[in-house]
PDB file of C-alpha atoms in Angstrom:
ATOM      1  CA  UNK Z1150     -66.806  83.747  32.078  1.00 44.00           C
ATOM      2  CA  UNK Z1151     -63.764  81.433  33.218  1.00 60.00           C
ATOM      3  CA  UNK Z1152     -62.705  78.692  31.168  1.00 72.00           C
ATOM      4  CA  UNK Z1153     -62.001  76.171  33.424  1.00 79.00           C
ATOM      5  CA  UNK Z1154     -64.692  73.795  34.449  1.00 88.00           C
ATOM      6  CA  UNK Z1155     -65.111  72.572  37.879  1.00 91.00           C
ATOM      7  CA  UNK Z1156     -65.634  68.774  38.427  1.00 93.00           C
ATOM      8  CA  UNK Z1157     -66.367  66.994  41.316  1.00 94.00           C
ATOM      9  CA  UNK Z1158     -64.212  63.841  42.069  1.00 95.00           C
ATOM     10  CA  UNK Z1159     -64.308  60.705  43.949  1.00 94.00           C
ATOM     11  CA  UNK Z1160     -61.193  59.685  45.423  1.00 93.00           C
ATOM     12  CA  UNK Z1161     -60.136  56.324  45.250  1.00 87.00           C
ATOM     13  CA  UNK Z1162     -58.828  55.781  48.824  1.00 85.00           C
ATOM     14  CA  UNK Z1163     -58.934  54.092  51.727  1.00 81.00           C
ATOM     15  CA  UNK Z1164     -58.796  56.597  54.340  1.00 80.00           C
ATOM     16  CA  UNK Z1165     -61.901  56.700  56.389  1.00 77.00           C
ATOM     17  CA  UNK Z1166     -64.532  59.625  56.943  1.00 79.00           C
ATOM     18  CA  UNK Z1167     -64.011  60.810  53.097  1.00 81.00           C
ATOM     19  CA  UNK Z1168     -66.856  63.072  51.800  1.00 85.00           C
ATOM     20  CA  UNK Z1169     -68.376  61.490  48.595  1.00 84.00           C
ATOM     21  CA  UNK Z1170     -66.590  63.814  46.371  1.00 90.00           C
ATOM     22  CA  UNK Z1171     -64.454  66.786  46.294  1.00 92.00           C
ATOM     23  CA  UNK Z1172     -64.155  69.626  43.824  1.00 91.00           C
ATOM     24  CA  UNK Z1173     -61.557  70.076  41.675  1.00 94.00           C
ATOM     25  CA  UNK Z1174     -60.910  72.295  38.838  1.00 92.00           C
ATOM     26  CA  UNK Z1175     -60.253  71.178  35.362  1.00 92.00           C
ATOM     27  CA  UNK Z1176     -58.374  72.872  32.845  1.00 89.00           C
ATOM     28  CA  UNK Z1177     -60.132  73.072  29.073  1.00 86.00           C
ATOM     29  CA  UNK Z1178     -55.955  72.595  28.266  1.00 86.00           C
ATOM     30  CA  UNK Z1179     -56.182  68.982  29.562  1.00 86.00           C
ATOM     31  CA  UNK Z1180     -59.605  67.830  28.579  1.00 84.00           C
ATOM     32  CA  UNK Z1181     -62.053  68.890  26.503  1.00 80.00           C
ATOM     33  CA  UNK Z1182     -64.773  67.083  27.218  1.00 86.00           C
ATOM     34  CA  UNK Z1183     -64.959  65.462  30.215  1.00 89.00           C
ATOM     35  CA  UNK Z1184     -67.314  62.867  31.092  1.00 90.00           C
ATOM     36  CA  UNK Z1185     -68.844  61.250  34.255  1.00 92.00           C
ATOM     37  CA  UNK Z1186     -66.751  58.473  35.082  1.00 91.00           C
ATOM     38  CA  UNK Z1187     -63.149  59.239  33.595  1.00 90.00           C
ATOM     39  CA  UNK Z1188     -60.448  58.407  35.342  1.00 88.00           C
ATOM     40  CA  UNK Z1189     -58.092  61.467  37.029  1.00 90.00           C
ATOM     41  CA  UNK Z1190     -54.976  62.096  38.713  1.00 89.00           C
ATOM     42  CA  UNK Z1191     -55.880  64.833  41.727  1.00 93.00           C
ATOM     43  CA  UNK Z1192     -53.555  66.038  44.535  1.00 91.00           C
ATOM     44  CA  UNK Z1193     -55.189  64.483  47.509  1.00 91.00           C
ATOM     45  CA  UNK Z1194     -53.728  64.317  51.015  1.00 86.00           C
ATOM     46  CA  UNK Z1195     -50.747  65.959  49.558  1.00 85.00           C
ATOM     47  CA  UNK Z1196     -49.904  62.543  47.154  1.00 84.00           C
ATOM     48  CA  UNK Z1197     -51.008  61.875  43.581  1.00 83.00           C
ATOM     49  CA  UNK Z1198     -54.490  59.806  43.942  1.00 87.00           C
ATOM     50  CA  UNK Z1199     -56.595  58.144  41.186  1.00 87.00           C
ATOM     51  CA  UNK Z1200     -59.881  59.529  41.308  1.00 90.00           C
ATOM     52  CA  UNK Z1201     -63.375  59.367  38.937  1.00 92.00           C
ATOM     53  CA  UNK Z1202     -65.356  62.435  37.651  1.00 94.00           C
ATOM     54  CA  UNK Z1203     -68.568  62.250  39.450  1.00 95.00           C
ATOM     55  CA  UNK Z1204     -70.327  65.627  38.164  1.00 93.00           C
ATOM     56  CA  UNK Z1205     -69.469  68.371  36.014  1.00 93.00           C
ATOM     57  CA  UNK Z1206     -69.782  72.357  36.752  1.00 88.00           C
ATOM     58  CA  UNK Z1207     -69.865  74.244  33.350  1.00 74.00           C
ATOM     59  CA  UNK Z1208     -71.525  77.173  34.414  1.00 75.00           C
ATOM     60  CA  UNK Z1209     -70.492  79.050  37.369  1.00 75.00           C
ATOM     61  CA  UNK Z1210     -71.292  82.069  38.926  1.00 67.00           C
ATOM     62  CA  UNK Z1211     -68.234  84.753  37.921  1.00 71.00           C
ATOM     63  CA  UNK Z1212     -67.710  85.704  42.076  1.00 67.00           C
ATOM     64  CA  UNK Z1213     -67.104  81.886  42.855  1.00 70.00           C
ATOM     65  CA  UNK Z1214     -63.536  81.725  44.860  1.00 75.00           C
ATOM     66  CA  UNK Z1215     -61.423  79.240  42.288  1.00 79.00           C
ATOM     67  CA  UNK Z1216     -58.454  80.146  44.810  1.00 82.00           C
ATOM     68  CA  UNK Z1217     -58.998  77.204  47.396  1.00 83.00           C
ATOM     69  CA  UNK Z1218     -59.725  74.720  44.710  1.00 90.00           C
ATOM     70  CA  UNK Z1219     -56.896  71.741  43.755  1.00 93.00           C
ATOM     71  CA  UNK Z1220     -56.474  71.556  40.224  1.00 93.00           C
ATOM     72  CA  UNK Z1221     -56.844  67.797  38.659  1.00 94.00           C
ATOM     73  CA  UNK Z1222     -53.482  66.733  37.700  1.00 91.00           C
ATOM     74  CA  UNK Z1223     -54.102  65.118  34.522  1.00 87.00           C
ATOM     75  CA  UNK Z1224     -57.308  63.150  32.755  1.00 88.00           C
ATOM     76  CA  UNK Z1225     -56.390  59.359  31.743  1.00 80.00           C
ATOM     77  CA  UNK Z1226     -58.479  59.622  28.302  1.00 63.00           C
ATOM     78  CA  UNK Z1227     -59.593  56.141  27.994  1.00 66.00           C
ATOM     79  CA  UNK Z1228     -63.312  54.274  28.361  1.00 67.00           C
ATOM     80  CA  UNK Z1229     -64.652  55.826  31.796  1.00 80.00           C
ATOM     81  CA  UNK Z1230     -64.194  53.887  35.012  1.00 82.00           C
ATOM     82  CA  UNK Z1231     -68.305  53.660  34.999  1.00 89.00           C
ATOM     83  CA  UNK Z1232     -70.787  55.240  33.423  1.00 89.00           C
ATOM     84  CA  UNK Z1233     -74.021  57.682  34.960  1.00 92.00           C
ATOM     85  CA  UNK Z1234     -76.410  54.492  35.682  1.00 94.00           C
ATOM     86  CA  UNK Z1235     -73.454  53.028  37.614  1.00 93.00           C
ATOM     87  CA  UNK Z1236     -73.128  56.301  39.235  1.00 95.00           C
ATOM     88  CA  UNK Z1237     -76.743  56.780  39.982  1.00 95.00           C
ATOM     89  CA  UNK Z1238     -76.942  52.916  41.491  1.00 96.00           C
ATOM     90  CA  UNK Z1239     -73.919  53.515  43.103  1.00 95.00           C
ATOM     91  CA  UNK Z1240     -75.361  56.891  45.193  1.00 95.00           C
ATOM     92  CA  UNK Z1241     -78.245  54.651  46.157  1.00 96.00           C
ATOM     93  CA  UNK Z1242     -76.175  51.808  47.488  1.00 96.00           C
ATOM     94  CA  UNK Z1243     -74.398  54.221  49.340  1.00 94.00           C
ATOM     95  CA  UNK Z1244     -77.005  56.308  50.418  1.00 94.00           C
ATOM     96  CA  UNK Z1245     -79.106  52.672  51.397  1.00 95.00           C
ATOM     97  CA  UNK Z1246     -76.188  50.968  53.127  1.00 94.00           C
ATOM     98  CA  UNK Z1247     -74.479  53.679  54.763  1.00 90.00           C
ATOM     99  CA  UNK Z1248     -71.102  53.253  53.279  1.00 91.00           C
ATOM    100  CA  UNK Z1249     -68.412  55.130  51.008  1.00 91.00           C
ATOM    101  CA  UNK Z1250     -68.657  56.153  47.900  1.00 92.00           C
ATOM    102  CA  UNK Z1251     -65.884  54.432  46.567  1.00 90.00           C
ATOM    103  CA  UNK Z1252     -67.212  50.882  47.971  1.00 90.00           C
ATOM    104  CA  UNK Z1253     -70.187  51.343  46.156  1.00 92.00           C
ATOM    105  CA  UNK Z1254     -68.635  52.563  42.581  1.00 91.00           C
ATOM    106  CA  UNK Z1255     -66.418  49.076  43.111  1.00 87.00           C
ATOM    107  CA  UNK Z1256     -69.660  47.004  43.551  1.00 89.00           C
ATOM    108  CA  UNK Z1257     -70.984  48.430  40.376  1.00 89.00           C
ATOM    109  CA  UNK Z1258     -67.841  48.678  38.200  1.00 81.00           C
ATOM    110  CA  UNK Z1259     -65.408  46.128  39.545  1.00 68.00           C
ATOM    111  CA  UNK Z1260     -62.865  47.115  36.647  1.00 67.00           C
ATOM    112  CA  UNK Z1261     -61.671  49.564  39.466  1.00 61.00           C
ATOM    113  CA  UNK Z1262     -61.199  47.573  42.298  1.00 55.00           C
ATOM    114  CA  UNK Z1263     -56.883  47.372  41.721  1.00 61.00           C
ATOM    115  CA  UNK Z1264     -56.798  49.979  39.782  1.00 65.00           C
ATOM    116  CA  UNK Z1265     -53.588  52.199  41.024  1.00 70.00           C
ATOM    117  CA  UNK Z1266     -50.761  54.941  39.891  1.00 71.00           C
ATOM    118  CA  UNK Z1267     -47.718  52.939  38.398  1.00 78.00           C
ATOM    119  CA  UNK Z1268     -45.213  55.608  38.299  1.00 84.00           C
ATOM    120  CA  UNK Z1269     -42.615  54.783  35.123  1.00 90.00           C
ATOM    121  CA  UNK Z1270     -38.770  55.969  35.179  1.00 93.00           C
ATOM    122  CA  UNK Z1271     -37.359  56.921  31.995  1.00 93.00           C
ATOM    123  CA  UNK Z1272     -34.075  57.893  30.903  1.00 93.00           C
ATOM    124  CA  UNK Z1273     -34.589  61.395  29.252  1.00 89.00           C
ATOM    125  CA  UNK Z1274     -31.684  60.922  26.849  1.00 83.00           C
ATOM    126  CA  UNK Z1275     -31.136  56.756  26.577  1.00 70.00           C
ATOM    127  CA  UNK Z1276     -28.043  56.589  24.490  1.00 69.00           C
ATOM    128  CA  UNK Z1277     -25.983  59.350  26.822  1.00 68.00           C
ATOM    129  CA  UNK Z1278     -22.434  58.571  27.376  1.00 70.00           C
ATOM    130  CA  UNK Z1279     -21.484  58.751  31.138  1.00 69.00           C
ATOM    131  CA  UNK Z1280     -18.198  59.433  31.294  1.00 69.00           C
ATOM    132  CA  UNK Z1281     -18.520  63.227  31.029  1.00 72.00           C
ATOM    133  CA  UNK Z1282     -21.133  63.333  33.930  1.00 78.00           C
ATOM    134  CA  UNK Z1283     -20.669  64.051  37.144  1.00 84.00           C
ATOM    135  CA  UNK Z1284     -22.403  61.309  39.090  1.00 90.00           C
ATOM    136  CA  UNK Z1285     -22.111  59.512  42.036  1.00 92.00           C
ATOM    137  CA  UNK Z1286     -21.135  55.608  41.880  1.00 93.00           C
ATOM    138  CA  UNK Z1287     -25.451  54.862  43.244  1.00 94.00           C
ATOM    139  CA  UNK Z1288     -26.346  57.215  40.528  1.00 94.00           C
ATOM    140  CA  UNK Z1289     -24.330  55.702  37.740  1.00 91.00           C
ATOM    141  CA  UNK Z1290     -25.451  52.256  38.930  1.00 94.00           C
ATOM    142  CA  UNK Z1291     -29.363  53.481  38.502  1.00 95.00           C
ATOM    143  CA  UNK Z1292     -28.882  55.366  35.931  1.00 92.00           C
ATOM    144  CA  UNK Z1293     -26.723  51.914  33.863  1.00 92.00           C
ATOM    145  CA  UNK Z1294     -29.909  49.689  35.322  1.00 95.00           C
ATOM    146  CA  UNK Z1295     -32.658  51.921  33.557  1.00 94.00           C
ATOM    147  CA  UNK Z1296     -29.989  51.896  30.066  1.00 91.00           C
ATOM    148  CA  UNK Z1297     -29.913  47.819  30.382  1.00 93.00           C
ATOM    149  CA  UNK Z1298     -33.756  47.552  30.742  1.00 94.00           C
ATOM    150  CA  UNK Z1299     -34.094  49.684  27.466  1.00 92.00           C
ATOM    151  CA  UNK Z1300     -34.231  53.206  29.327  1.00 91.00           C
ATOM    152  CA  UNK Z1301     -37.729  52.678  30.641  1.00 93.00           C
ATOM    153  CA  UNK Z1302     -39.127  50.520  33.848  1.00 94.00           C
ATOM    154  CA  UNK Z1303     -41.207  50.530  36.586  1.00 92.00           C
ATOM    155  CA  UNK Z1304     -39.687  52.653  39.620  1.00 91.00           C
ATOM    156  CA  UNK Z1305     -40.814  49.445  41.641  1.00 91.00           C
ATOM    157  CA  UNK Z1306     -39.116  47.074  39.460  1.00 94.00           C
ATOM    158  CA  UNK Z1307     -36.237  49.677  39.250  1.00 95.00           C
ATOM    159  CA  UNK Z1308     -35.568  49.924  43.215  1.00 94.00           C
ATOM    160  CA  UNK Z1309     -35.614  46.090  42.533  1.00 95.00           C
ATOM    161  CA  UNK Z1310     -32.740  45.240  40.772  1.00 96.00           C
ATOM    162  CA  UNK Z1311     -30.608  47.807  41.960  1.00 96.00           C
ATOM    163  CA  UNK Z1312     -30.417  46.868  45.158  1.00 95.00           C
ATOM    164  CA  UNK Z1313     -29.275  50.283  46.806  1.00 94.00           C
ATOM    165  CA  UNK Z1314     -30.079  50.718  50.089  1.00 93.00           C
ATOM    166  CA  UNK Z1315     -29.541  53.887  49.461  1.00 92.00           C
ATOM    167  CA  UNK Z1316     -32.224  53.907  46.373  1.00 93.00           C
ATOM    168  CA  UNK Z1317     -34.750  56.092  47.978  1.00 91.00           C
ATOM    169  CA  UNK Z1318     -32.204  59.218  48.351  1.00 91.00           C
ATOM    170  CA  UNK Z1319     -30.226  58.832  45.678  1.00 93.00           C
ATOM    171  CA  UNK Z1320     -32.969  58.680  42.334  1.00 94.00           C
ATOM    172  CA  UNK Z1321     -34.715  61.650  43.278  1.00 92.00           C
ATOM    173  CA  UNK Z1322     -31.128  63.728  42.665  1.00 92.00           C
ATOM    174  CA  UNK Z1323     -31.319  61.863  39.491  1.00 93.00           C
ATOM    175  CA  UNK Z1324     -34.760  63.459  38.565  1.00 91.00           C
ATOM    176  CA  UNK Z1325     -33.602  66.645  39.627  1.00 90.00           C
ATOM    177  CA  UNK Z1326     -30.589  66.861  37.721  1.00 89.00           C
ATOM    178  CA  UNK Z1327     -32.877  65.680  34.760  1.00 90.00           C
ATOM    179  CA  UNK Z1328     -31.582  62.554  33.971  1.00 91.00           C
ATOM    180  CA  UNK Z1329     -34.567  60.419  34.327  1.00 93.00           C
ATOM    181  CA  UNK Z1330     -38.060  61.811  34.626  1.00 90.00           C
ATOM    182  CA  UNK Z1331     -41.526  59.991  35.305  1.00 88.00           C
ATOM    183  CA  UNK Z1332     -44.376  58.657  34.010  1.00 84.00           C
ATOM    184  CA  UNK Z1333     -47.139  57.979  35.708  1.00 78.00           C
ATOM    185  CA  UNK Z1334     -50.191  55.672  34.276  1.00 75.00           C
ATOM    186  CA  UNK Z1335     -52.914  53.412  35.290  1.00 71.00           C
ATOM    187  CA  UNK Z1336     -52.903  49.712  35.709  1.00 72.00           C
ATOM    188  CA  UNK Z1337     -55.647  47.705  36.357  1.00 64.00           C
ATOM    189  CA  UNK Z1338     -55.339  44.104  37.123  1.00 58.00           C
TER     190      UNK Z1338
END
């Protein structure tokens, strides 16, 4: 018998002609015990996407081919996104008025209607002394931003107030090279 659990997710998207769910496995490493309704990072569409646990797949047969199943990226362990009557009324909405999924989870759980990634840069050693690094004048200017914000800040708010047009090349060499690394987290409005 495998350990992992598979779960079945619904993506929180607005691409058309989704299927209601998708089928992901979950690791016992990253939850436990998860329930219908928590919140999930999945690889959809080759991005990071917020998506809610819809079902769960304990027991499956041995010969079932894991191989061309995503993995869920990581479980946000907080109150679920909506609970199984909300996901039962939500199935009929959509099954009733022909739409998505999704639209009908956000007419029954409304908490989820802005909810999105907010991706978090941090410095992974805040009090490092620059001189000895080898950096580029953009780098040592991002790097300098994120030290005079406290080492931590939205990448949004980063790209912000430094001003680089040359933002979007430059910080990724900076994660690379291990300087900063990310965070990513749900807000909801």
């Amino acid at each position: 018998m495998r350990d992992e659990i598979v779960v079945d997710v619904i993506i929180d998207t607005e691409a058309p002609d989704l299927e209601s769910s998708y089928s992901y496995i979950l690791d016992p490493n990253i939850c436990q015990e998860p329930v219908i309704g928590h919140t999930v990072f999945v690889n959809f569409a080759n991005r990071e996407t917020i998506g809610y646990i819809s079902a769960i797949h304990a027991d499956l047969p041995e010969q079932l081919d894991f191989k061309n199943l995503k993995r869920v990226i990581r479980v946000i362990q907080d109150v679920p996104a909506f609970t199984q009557e909300q996901l039962v009324l939500a199935s009929w909405i959509s099954e009733t008025y022909i739409c998505r999924m999704i639209d009908a989870i956000r007419c029954v759980a409304p908490s989820i209607l802005t909810a999105k990634i907010a991706i978090v840069s941090q410095l992974t050693s805040p009090h490092s002394d620059l001189s000895g690094m080898a950096l580029t004048v953009q780098q040592a200017h991002i790097v300098l931003t994120l030290g005079n914000a406290g080492g931590e800040l939205p990448i949004d708010e980063l790209r912000r107030r430094c001003r680089l047009p040359s933002f979007n090349s430059v910080y990724p060499s900076l994660v690379r090279k291990k300087l900063i690394f990310e965070t990513r987290r749900i807000e909801r409005a």
